[in-house]
Coordinates of C-alpha atoms in Angstrom, one line a residue:
K215 CA 0.0 -0.1 0.0
L216 CA 1.6 3.3 -0.8
K217 CA 1.8 6.1 1.8
L218 CA 0.3 9.5 1.6
G219 CA 3.4 11.6 0.0
G220 CA 4.3 9.0 -2.0
E221 CA 6.9 6.4 -1.8
R222 CA 9.9 5.4 -4.8
K223 CA 8.8 2.6 -6.8
T224 CA 9.7 1.6 -10.4
L225 CA 6.7 1.9 -12.5
T226 CA 5.4 1.6 -16.0
V227 CA 3.7 4.1 -17.9
L228 CA 1.5 3.7 -20.4
F229 CA 0.5 7.2 -22.9
S230 CA -2.2 7.1 -25.7
D231 CA -3.1 9.7 -27.7
I232 CA -5.5 10.2 -30.9
R233 CA -3.4 11.3 -33.9
G234 CA -4.5 14.7 -35.5
F235 CA -6.9 15.2 -33.2
T236 CA -7.1 19.1 -33.1
T237 CA -7.8 18.6 -37.1
Y238 CA -10.2 15.9 -36.5
S239 CA -12.3 18.0 -33.9
E240 CA -12.4 21.2 -36.3
K241 CA -13.8 19.6 -38.9
R242 CA -17.0 18.5 -37.1
Q243 CA -19.8 19.4 -34.8
P244 CA -18.8 19.4 -30.9
E245 CA -21.4 16.8 -30.2
E246 CA -20.0 14.7 -32.7
V247 CA -16.5 15.0 -31.2
V248 CA -17.8 14.4 -27.9
E249 CA -19.5 11.5 -28.6
I250 CA -16.9 9.8 -30.6
L251 CA -14.3 11.0 -27.8
N252 CA -16.3 9.3 -25.2
E253 CA -16.8 6.3 -26.7
Y254 CA -13.0 5.9 -27.4
L255 CA -12.0 7.0 -23.9
D256 CA -14.5 4.9 -22.2
A257 CA -13.5 1.8 -24.4
M258 CA -9.9 2.2 -23.6
T259 CA -10.3 2.7 -19.9
K260 CA -12.2 -0.3 -19.3
I261 CA -9.1 -2.4 -21.2
I262 CA -6.7 -0.5 -18.6
V263 CA -8.5 -1.5 -15.5
D264 CA -9.2 -5.3 -16.9
Q265 CA -5.5 -5.4 -17.3
K266 CA -5.1 -4.0 -13.7
G267 CA -3.7 -0.5 -14.8
T268 CA -4.4 2.7 -12.8
L269 CA -6.0 5.4 -15.0
D270 CA -3.9 8.5 -14.1
K271 CA -5.7 10.9 -16.6
Y272 CA -7.1 12.2 -19.4
V273 CA -5.5 15.4 -20.9
G274 CA -8.2 16.1 -23.8
D275 CA -7.7 13.3 -26.1
E276 CA -4.5 11.7 -24.1
I277 CA -4.7 9.1 -21.8
M278 CA -2.0 8.3 -19.3
A279 CA -2.1 5.2 -17.0
V280 CA 0.1 3.6 -14.4
F281 CA 1.0 -0.3 -14.1
G282 CA 2.3 -1.3 -10.8
A283 CA 0.4 0.8 -8.2
P284 CA -0.9 1.4 -6.2
K285 CA -0.5 -2.4 -5.5
Y286 CA 3.3 -2.5 -6.6
E287 CA 4.2 -5.1 -8.8
T288 CA 7.6 -5.8 -10.3
P289 CA 8.6 -3.9 -13.5
E290 CA 8.6 -7.5 -15.3
I291 CA 5.2 -7.7 -14.5
S292 CA 4.0 -4.4 -14.8
S293 CA 5.4 -3.9 -18.3
K294 CA 4.2 -7.0 -19.5
R295 CA 0.6 -5.8 -18.4
A296 CA 1.0 -2.6 -20.4
V297 CA 2.1 -4.0 -23.5
V298 CA -0.8 -6.4 -23.2
C299 CA -3.1 -3.6 -22.7
A300 CA -1.9 -1.7 -25.3
L301 CA -2.4 -4.6 -27.8
H302 CA -5.7 -5.0 -26.7
M303 CA -6.3 -1.0 -27.1
L304 CA -5.4 -1.4 -31.0
D305 CA -7.6 -4.9 -31.2
R306 CA -10.8 -2.5 -29.6
L307 CA -10.0 0.4 -31.8
K308 CA -10.0 -1.5 -34.7
E309 CA -13.4 -2.7 -33.5
L310 CA -14.5 1.0 -32.8
H311 CA -13.5 1.4 -36.1
E312 CA -16.3 -1.0 -37.9
E313 CA -18.9 0.2 -35.3
W314 CA -18.3 3.7 -36.4
K315 CA -18.1 3.4 -40.1
K316 CA -21.3 2.0 -39.9
R317 CA -22.8 5.0 -38.4
G318 CA -20.8 7.1 -40.9
L319 CA -17.9 8.6 -38.6
E320 CA -14.5 8.8 -39.8
P321 CA -12.1 6.3 -38.0
L322 CA -9.7 7.7 -35.5
D323 CA -5.8 6.5 -35.3
I324 CA -4.0 6.6 -32.2
G325 CA -0.4 6.3 -30.7
I326 CA 0.7 4.5 -27.5
G327 CA 3.9 4.7 -25.6
I328 CA 4.9 2.7 -22.7
A329 CA 8.1 3.6 -20.6
C330 CA 9.4 2.0 -17.5
T331 CA 10.3 5.1 -15.5
G332 CA 13.0 3.5 -13.2
S333 CA 12.8 5.1 -10.1
S334 CA 9.5 7.0 -9.7
L335 CA 7.6 9.0 -7.1
A336 CA 4.4 7.1 -6.8
M337 CA 2.0 9.5 -5.2
T338 CA -1.4 8.7 -4.0
A339 CA -2.1 12.4 -3.6
T340 CA -1.0 15.8 -4.9
A341 CA 0.9 18.1 -2.2
R342 CA -2.5 20.3 -2.6
A343 CA -4.9 17.7 -2.6
A344 CA -3.1 15.5 0.2
S345 CA -6.5 14.3 2.0
P346 CA -7.3 10.4 2.5
E347 CA -10.7 11.3 1.0
R348 CA -9.3 12.2 -2.5
R349 CA -6.7 10.1 -3.7
S350 CA -5.2 9.8 -7.2
V351 CA -2.0 7.6 -8.2
T352 CA 0.5 9.3 -10.6
S353 CA 4.3 8.8 -11.4
R354 CA 6.6 11.6 -11.5
S355 CA 9.7 10.8 -13.0
P356 CA 12.6 12.8 -15.0
S357 CA 12.4 9.9 -17.5
C358 CA 8.8 10.2 -18.7
V359 CA 8.6 13.8 -18.4
G360 CA 9.7 15.7 -21.7
S361 CA 11.3 12.7 -23.3
E362 CA 10.3 10.6 -26.3
V363 CA 8.4 7.8 -25.6

């Protein structure tokens, strides 16, 4: 169990975003963009949870998930889970493409990156929200911030 304020752990972080999403969204009505984005995020989040990942955050069309926290797993296990998750995400995206085509919606392309972060600070709450009532799990590591993944 992680302590409030964080502990150093080796974690695996999965990043995914929609390629060309700004251009995609500029060509469509907001309702259509929200509809397809919600379907996509819901489908991908279910896969992350099924693979024992922890959703860290959405940033627009980006998904950031952590493997190996809050329940710690070795990097060998967490990195395999992240890779399997990425493969399932790509398979599910193909299914979504078929569903969207039937409804006349243009398919989306995604990119996925995985980083085993070395020694990271696994935090159960941010400094400003350090309360047992509001917890989130995130990774803070120079090896996954500002580096190509």
